[in-house]
PDB file of C-alpha atoms in Angstrom:
ATOM      1  CA  MET A  25      41.295 119.143 -33.364  1.00  0.00           C
ATOM      2  CA  SER A  26      43.431 122.143 -32.689  1.00  0.00           C
ATOM      3  CA  GLN A  27      44.820 124.196 -35.366  1.00  0.00           C
ATOM      4  CA  THR A  28      48.516 124.526 -36.209  1.00  0.00           C
ATOM      5  CA  TYR A  29      50.440 127.628 -35.197  1.00  0.00           C
ATOM      6  CA  PRO A  30      53.981 129.030 -35.471  1.00  0.00           C
ATOM      7  CA  VAL A  31      56.438 127.861 -32.790  1.00  0.00           C
ATOM      8  CA  PRO A  32      60.326 128.274 -32.860  1.00  0.00           C
ATOM      9  CA  ALA A  33      62.172 125.414 -34.468  1.00  0.00           C
ATOM     10  CA  GLY A  34      65.238 126.113 -32.097  1.00  0.00           C
ATOM     11  CA  SER A  35      67.007 128.977 -30.137  1.00  0.00           C
ATOM     12  CA  ALA A  36      68.407 132.220 -31.202  1.00  0.00           C
ATOM     13  CA  GLU A  37      70.377 134.880 -29.497  1.00  0.00           C
ATOM     14  CA  THR A  38      71.297 138.604 -30.320  1.00  0.00           C
ATOM     15  CA  GLU A  39      72.253 141.628 -28.570  1.00  0.00           C
ATOM     16  CA  ILE A  40      72.033 145.477 -29.043  1.00  0.00           C
ATOM     17  CA  ILE A  41      73.854 148.356 -27.162  1.00  0.00           C
ATOM     18  CA  ILE A  42      72.282 151.614 -26.241  1.00  0.00           C
ATOM     19  CA  LYS A  43      74.213 154.385 -24.161  1.00  0.00           C
ATOM     20  CA  LYS A  44      76.613 151.718 -23.087  1.00  0.00           C
ATOM     21  CA  SER A  45      73.872 149.287 -21.812  1.00  0.00           C
ATOM     22  CA  ARG A  46      73.901 145.877 -23.305  1.00  0.00           C
ATOM     23  CA  PHE A  47      70.644 144.188 -23.940  1.00  0.00           C
ATOM     24  CA  ILE A  48      71.071 140.464 -24.867  1.00  0.00           C
ATOM     25  CA  ALA A  49      68.055 138.652 -26.040  1.00  0.00           C
ATOM     26  CA  ARG A  50      67.746 134.897 -26.051  1.00  0.00           C
ATOM     27  CA  ALA A  51      64.524 133.268 -27.609  1.00  0.00           C
ATOM     28  CA  VAL A  52      63.997 129.603 -26.739  1.00  0.00           C
ATOM     29  CA  PRO A  53      61.139 127.234 -27.304  1.00  0.00           C
ATOM     30  CA  VAL A  54      59.285 126.230 -24.216  1.00  0.00           C
ATOM     31  CA  GLY A  55      56.415 123.757 -23.517  1.00  0.00           C
ATOM     32  CA  GLY A  56      55.496 124.670 -20.180  1.00  0.00           C
ATOM     33  CA  ARG A  57      56.078 126.869 -17.089  1.00  0.00           C
ATOM     34  CA  GLU A  58      58.584 124.496 -15.747  1.00  0.00           C
ATOM     35  CA  THR A  59      60.504 124.656 -18.893  1.00  0.00           C
ATOM     36  CA  ALA A  60      60.345 128.383 -18.825  1.00  0.00           C
ATOM     37  CA  MET A  61      61.605 128.817 -15.436  1.00  0.00           C
ATOM     38  CA  SER A  62      64.616 126.418 -15.928  1.00  0.00           C
ATOM     39  CA  GLU A  63      65.461 128.668 -18.968  1.00  0.00           C
ATOM     40  CA  LEU A  64      65.346 131.632 -16.814  1.00  0.00           C
ATOM     41  CA  ALA A  65      67.593 130.026 -14.267  1.00  0.00           C
ATOM     42  CA  ARG A  66      70.094 128.939 -17.094  1.00  0.00           C
ATOM     43  CA  ALA A  67      70.150 132.657 -18.215  1.00  0.00           C
ATOM     44  CA  ARG A  68      70.968 133.686 -14.658  1.00  0.00           C
ATOM     45  CA  THR A  69      73.654 131.055 -14.668  1.00  0.00           C
ATOM     46  CA  ASP A  70      75.104 132.063 -17.775  1.00  0.00           C
ATOM     47  CA  PHE A  71      75.175 135.949 -17.239  1.00  0.00           C
ATOM     48  CA  PRO A  72      75.406 136.093 -13.341  1.00  0.00           C
ATOM     49  CA  ASP A  73      77.002 139.576 -13.285  1.00  0.00           C
ATOM     50  CA  ALA A  74      73.936 141.218 -15.329  1.00  0.00           C
ATOM     51  CA  ARG A  75      71.938 143.634 -13.419  1.00  0.00           C
ATOM     52  CA  HIS A  76      68.574 142.356 -15.002  1.00  0.00           C
ATOM     53  CA  HIS A  77      67.087 139.087 -16.391  1.00  0.00           C
ATOM     54  CA  CYS A  78      63.782 140.279 -17.613  1.00  0.00           C
ATOM     55  CA  PHE A  79      61.373 137.807 -19.558  1.00  0.00           C
ATOM     56  CA  ALA A  80      58.015 136.951 -21.151  1.00  0.00           C
ATOM     57  CA  TYR A  81      56.536 133.799 -22.335  1.00  0.00           C
ATOM     58  CA  VAL A  82      53.619 132.399 -24.195  1.00  0.00           C
ATOM     59  CA  ILE A  83      52.737 128.764 -23.957  1.00  0.00           C
ATOM     60  CA  GLY A  84      50.213 127.205 -26.114  1.00  0.00           C
ATOM     61  CA  LYS A  85      48.369 128.834 -29.238  1.00  0.00           C
ATOM     62  CA  PRO A  86      48.983 132.747 -29.649  1.00  0.00           C
ATOM     63  CA  GLY A  87      45.805 134.595 -28.806  1.00  0.00           C
ATOM     64  CA  ALA A  88      44.397 131.620 -26.785  1.00  0.00           C
ATOM     65  CA  ALA A  89      47.481 130.825 -24.904  1.00  0.00           C
ATOM     66  CA  THR A  90      47.134 128.522 -21.847  1.00  0.00           C
ATOM     67  CA  SER A  91      49.644 130.457 -20.119  1.00  0.00           C
ATOM     68  CA  ALA A  92      51.586 133.553 -20.436  1.00  0.00           C
ATOM     69  CA  ALA A  93      53.818 135.560 -18.066  1.00  0.00           C
ATOM     70  CA  MET A  94      56.328 138.331 -17.723  1.00  0.00           C
ATOM     71  CA  GLY A  95      58.987 139.685 -15.341  1.00  0.00           C
ATOM     72  CA  ASP A  96      60.587 142.875 -15.095  1.00  0.00           C
ATOM     73  CA  ASP A  97      63.331 141.808 -12.627  1.00  0.00           C
ATOM     74  CA  GLY A  98      63.945 145.262 -11.081  1.00  0.00           C
ATOM     75  CA  GLU A  99      63.297 147.476 -14.130  1.00  0.00           C
ATOM     76  CA  PRO A 100      60.524 149.839 -13.606  1.00  0.00           C
ATOM     77  CA  SER A 101      57.131 148.181 -13.871  1.00  0.00           C
ATOM     78  CA  GLY A 102      55.848 147.670 -17.490  1.00  0.00           C
ATOM     79  CA  THR A 103      59.256 148.675 -19.054  1.00  0.00           C
ATOM     80  CA  ALA A 104      60.611 145.258 -19.786  1.00  0.00           C
ATOM     81  CA  GLY A 105      58.479 142.173 -19.478  1.00  0.00           C
ATOM     82  CA  LYS A 106      55.406 144.020 -21.155  1.00  0.00           C
ATOM     83  CA  PRO A 107      57.125 145.179 -24.311  1.00  0.00           C
ATOM     84  CA  ILE A 108      58.844 141.680 -24.767  1.00  0.00           C
ATOM     85  CA  LEU A 109      55.251 139.963 -24.370  1.00  0.00           C
ATOM     86  CA  ASN A 110      53.736 142.627 -26.629  1.00  0.00           C
ATOM     87  CA  VAL A 111      56.263 141.875 -29.367  1.00  0.00           C
ATOM     88  CA  ILE A 112      55.656 137.997 -29.013  1.00  0.00           C
ATOM     89  CA  HIS A 113      51.966 138.496 -29.261  1.00  0.00           C
ATOM     90  CA  HIS A 114      52.275 140.789 -32.447  1.00  0.00           C
ATOM     91  CA  LYS A 115      54.395 138.260 -33.862  1.00  0.00           C
ATOM     92  CA  GLY A 116      51.886 135.273 -33.296  1.00  0.00           C
ATOM     93  CA  ILE A 117      54.473 132.933 -32.039  1.00  0.00           C
ATOM     94  CA  GLY A 118      53.396 130.400 -29.317  1.00  0.00           C
ATOM     95  CA  ASP A 119      55.364 127.958 -27.239  1.00  0.00           C
ATOM     96  CA  ILE A 120      58.249 130.556 -26.798  1.00  0.00           C
ATOM     97  CA  MET A 121      60.102 132.518 -24.108  1.00  0.00           C
ATOM     98  CA  VAL A 122      62.130 135.483 -24.718  1.00  0.00           C
ATOM     99  CA  ILE A 123      64.695 136.437 -21.892  1.00  0.00           C
ATOM    100  CA  VAL A 124      66.526 139.649 -22.170  1.00  0.00           C
ATOM    101  CA  ILE A 125      69.519 140.241 -20.120  1.00  0.00           C
ATOM    102  CA  ARG A 126      70.670 143.841 -19.551  1.00  0.00           C
ATOM    103  CA  TYR A 127      74.031 144.996 -18.344  1.00  0.00           C
ATOM    104  CA  PHE A 128      73.606 148.569 -17.150  1.00  0.00           C
ATOM    105  CA  GLY A 129      75.781 151.040 -18.878  1.00  0.00           C
ATOM    106  CA  GLY A 130      75.658 153.827 -16.353  1.00  0.00           C
ATOM    107  CA  THR A 131      73.250 156.068 -18.323  1.00  0.00           C
ATOM    108  CA  LYS A 132      69.597 155.889 -17.472  1.00  0.00           C
ATOM    109  CA  LEU A 133      67.411 155.530 -20.570  1.00  0.00           C
ATOM    110  CA  GLY A 134      63.913 156.490 -18.919  1.00  0.00           C
ATOM    111  CA  ALA A 135      60.769 154.477 -19.237  1.00  0.00           C
ATOM    112  CA  GLY A 136      60.093 155.318 -22.930  1.00  0.00           C
ATOM    113  CA  GLY A 137      63.844 154.350 -23.737  1.00  0.00           C
ATOM    114  CA  LEU A 138      63.599 151.162 -21.788  1.00  0.00           C
ATOM    115  CA  VAL A 139      60.398 150.098 -23.627  1.00  0.00           C
ATOM    116  CA  ARG A 140      62.001 150.765 -26.945  1.00  0.00           C
ATOM    117  CA  ALA A 141      65.076 148.937 -26.093  1.00  0.00           C
ATOM    118  CA  TYR A 142      63.394 145.762 -24.675  1.00  0.00           C
ATOM    119  CA  ALA A 143      60.873 145.767 -27.742  1.00  0.00           C
ATOM    120  CA  GLY A 144      63.737 146.375 -30.278  1.00  0.00           C
ATOM    121  CA  VAL A 145      66.154 143.554 -29.123  1.00  0.00           C
ATOM    122  CA  THR A 146      62.946 141.299 -28.906  1.00  0.00           C
ATOM    123  CA  GLU A 147      62.087 142.241 -32.512  1.00  0.00           C
ATOM    124  CA  LYS A 148      65.718 141.658 -33.536  1.00  0.00           C
ATOM    125  CA  VAL A 149      65.843 138.004 -31.910  1.00  0.00           C
ATOM    126  CA  LEU A 150      62.664 136.858 -33.160  1.00  0.00           C
ATOM    127  CA  ALA A 151      63.532 138.077 -36.862  1.00  0.00           C
ATOM    128  CA  GLN A 152      66.655 135.780 -36.440  1.00  0.00           C
ATOM    129  CA  LEU A 153      64.467 132.834 -35.087  1.00  0.00           C
ATOM    130  CA  GLU A 154      63.572 129.815 -37.448  1.00  0.00           C
ATOM    131  CA  ILE A 155      59.862 129.199 -37.182  1.00  0.00           C
ATOM    132  CA  VAL A 156      57.985 126.050 -37.884  1.00  0.00           C
ATOM    133  CA  GLU A 157      54.241 125.112 -37.646  1.00  0.00           C
ATOM    134  CA  HIS A 158      53.282 123.335 -34.522  1.00  0.00           C
ATOM    135  CA  ALA A 159      51.408 120.202 -35.532  1.00  0.00           C
ATOM    136  CA  PRO A 160      48.745 119.209 -32.802  1.00  0.00           C
ATOM    137  CA  GLU A 161      49.253 115.800 -31.338  1.00  0.00           C
ATOM    138  CA  SER A 162      47.136 113.455 -29.357  1.00  0.00           C
ATOM    139  CA  THR A 163      48.419 110.594 -26.817  1.00  0.00           C
ATOM    140  CA  CYS A 164      46.877 107.333 -27.075  1.00  0.00           C
ATOM    141  CA  SER A 165      47.426 103.820 -25.765  1.00  0.00           C
ATOM    142  CA  ILE A 166      47.208 100.551 -27.527  1.00  0.00           C
ATOM    143  CA  ALA A 167      47.422  96.998 -26.222  1.00  0.00           C
ATOM    144  CA  LEU A 168      48.717  94.533 -28.725  1.00  0.00           C
ATOM    145  CA  ASP A 169      50.457  90.963 -29.092  1.00  0.00           C
ATOM    146  CA  PHE A 170      54.313  90.892 -28.744  1.00  0.00           C
ATOM    147  CA  ALA A 171      54.428  90.109 -32.488  1.00  0.00           C
ATOM    148  CA  GLN A 172      52.715  93.534 -33.247  1.00  0.00           C
ATOM    149  CA  GLU A 173      55.025  95.619 -31.276  1.00  0.00           C
ATOM    150  CA  GLN A 174      57.703  95.786 -34.251  1.00  0.00           C
ATOM    151  CA  PRO A 175      55.160  96.604 -37.059  1.00  0.00           C
ATOM    152  CA  LEU A 176      53.624  99.269 -34.663  1.00  0.00           C
ATOM    153  CA  ARG A 177      57.282 100.889 -34.184  1.00  0.00           C
ATOM    154  CA  HIS A 178      57.692 100.706 -37.897  1.00  0.00           C
ATOM    155  CA  TRP A 179      54.294 102.624 -38.493  1.00  0.00           C
ATOM    156  CA  ALA A 180      55.204 105.327 -35.884  1.00  0.00           C
ATOM    157  CA  ASP A 181      58.403 105.833 -37.606  1.00  0.00           C
ATOM    158  CA  GLN A 182      56.736 106.273 -40.869  1.00  0.00           C
ATOM    159  CA  ASN A 183      54.114 108.589 -39.686  1.00  0.00           C
ATOM    160  CA  GLY A 184      55.861 111.209 -37.431  1.00  0.00           C
ATOM    161  CA  ALA A 185      54.382 109.368 -34.107  1.00  0.00           C
ATOM    162  CA  HIS A 186      56.564 108.344 -31.280  1.00  0.00           C
ATOM    163  CA  VAL A 187      56.586 105.907 -28.490  1.00  0.00           C
ATOM    164  CA  ASP A 188      56.391 107.198 -25.259  1.00  0.00           C
ATOM    165  CA  ALA A 189      56.203 104.018 -23.015  1.00  0.00           C
ATOM    166  CA  VAL A 190      55.929 100.319 -23.242  1.00  0.00           C
ATOM    167  CA  GLU A 191      54.780  98.002 -20.671  1.00  0.00           C
ATOM    168  CA  TYR A 192      55.114  94.211 -20.840  1.00  0.00           C
ATOM    169  CA  GLY A 193      52.697  91.935 -19.240  1.00  0.00           C
ATOM    170  CA  SER A 194      50.409  89.331 -20.682  1.00  0.00           C
ATOM    171  CA  GLN A 195      50.172  91.689 -23.559  1.00  0.00           C
ATOM    172  CA  VAL A 196      52.296  94.844 -24.571  1.00  0.00           C
ATOM    173  CA  ASN A 197      50.754  98.144 -23.582  1.00  0.00           C
ATOM    174  CA  VAL A 198      52.046 100.941 -25.800  1.00  0.00           C
ATOM    175  CA  THR A 199      51.591 104.778 -25.223  1.00  0.00           C
ATOM    176  CA  LEU A 200      52.233 106.864 -28.475  1.00  0.00           C
ATOM    177  CA  THR A 201      52.181 110.492 -29.283  1.00  0.00           C
ATOM    178  CA  VAL A 202      50.502 110.754 -32.730  1.00  0.00           C
ATOM    179  CA  PRO A 203      50.200 113.908 -35.046  1.00  0.00           C
ATOM    180  CA  ASP A 204      46.483 114.617 -35.016  1.00  0.00           C
ATOM    181  CA  ALA A 205      46.906 114.396 -38.837  1.00  0.00           C
ATOM    182  CA  ALA A 206      47.995 110.756 -38.832  1.00  0.00           C
ATOM    183  CA  PHE A 207      45.467 109.620 -36.084  1.00  0.00           C
ATOM    184  CA  GLU A 208      43.133 108.281 -38.946  1.00  0.00           C
ATOM    185  CA  ALA A 209      45.910 106.309 -40.570  1.00  0.00           C
ATOM    186  CA  LEU A 210      46.535 104.973 -37.007  1.00  0.00           C
ATOM    187  CA  ARG A 211      42.914 103.922 -36.687  1.00  0.00           C
ATOM    188  CA  ASP A 212      43.050 102.134 -39.970  1.00  0.00           C
ATOM    189  CA  PHE A 213      46.369 100.286 -39.208  1.00  0.00           C
ATOM    190  CA  ALA A 214      44.933  99.225 -35.682  1.00  0.00           C
ATOM    191  CA  GLY A 215      41.523  98.259 -37.195  1.00  0.00           C
ATOM    192  CA  ALA A 216      43.495  95.771 -39.801  1.00  0.00           C
ATOM    193  CA  ALA A 217      45.406  94.362 -36.991  1.00  0.00           C
ATOM    194  CA  GLY A 218      42.219  93.764 -34.780  1.00  0.00           C
ATOM    195  CA  LEU A 219      43.547  96.421 -32.149  1.00  0.00           C
ATOM    196  CA  VAL A 220      41.722  98.759 -29.900  1.00  0.00           C
ATOM    197  CA  ILE A 221      43.047 102.272 -29.374  1.00  0.00           C
ATOM    198  CA  SER A 222      42.192 104.491 -26.447  1.00  0.00           C
ATOM    199  CA  ARG A 223      42.754 108.134 -27.017  1.00  0.00           C
ATOM    200  CA  ASP A 224      43.783 110.102 -23.596  1.00  0.00           C
TER     201      ASP A 224
END
């Protein structure tokens, strides 16, 4: 079983102004690259006239991330995405994306100034973010009789599991996402009802 790790409970947004340049940082929870790219697209839609939409994301457990990426979006290489990613790594948060939108104020900040600005606004938005522990989950399938579906749904509600899909045939096939911590309890519940679980 994988360990828990800190993840965002929701989103946060903040901004700083340095020499008339506006840096708006948005931190959002993401579960995969596709979600991250749609969040980036949303930021471009929300701030269409900004000059830069820089980002970094970490998907999975920090330090052992299944995926991490960054983008400078026209800023000098290494001055935007990398400092954002470094702060995320330093804070040890997983399943997160930080997008920093910049409106150029007319004064060049230089490479060092940009690094400090992008890192600084990322620090600020992460400080405002509510963090929760990510509980590892497993997906499993159970075949049961029609009469057992309601008790299983009740068990799921009581134990933080959720029903992902139900197929009705000669039996009811239920796909569940179950917190790893509740898996033994599910096995006990299923065993008492004479059900077989297959863990995906």
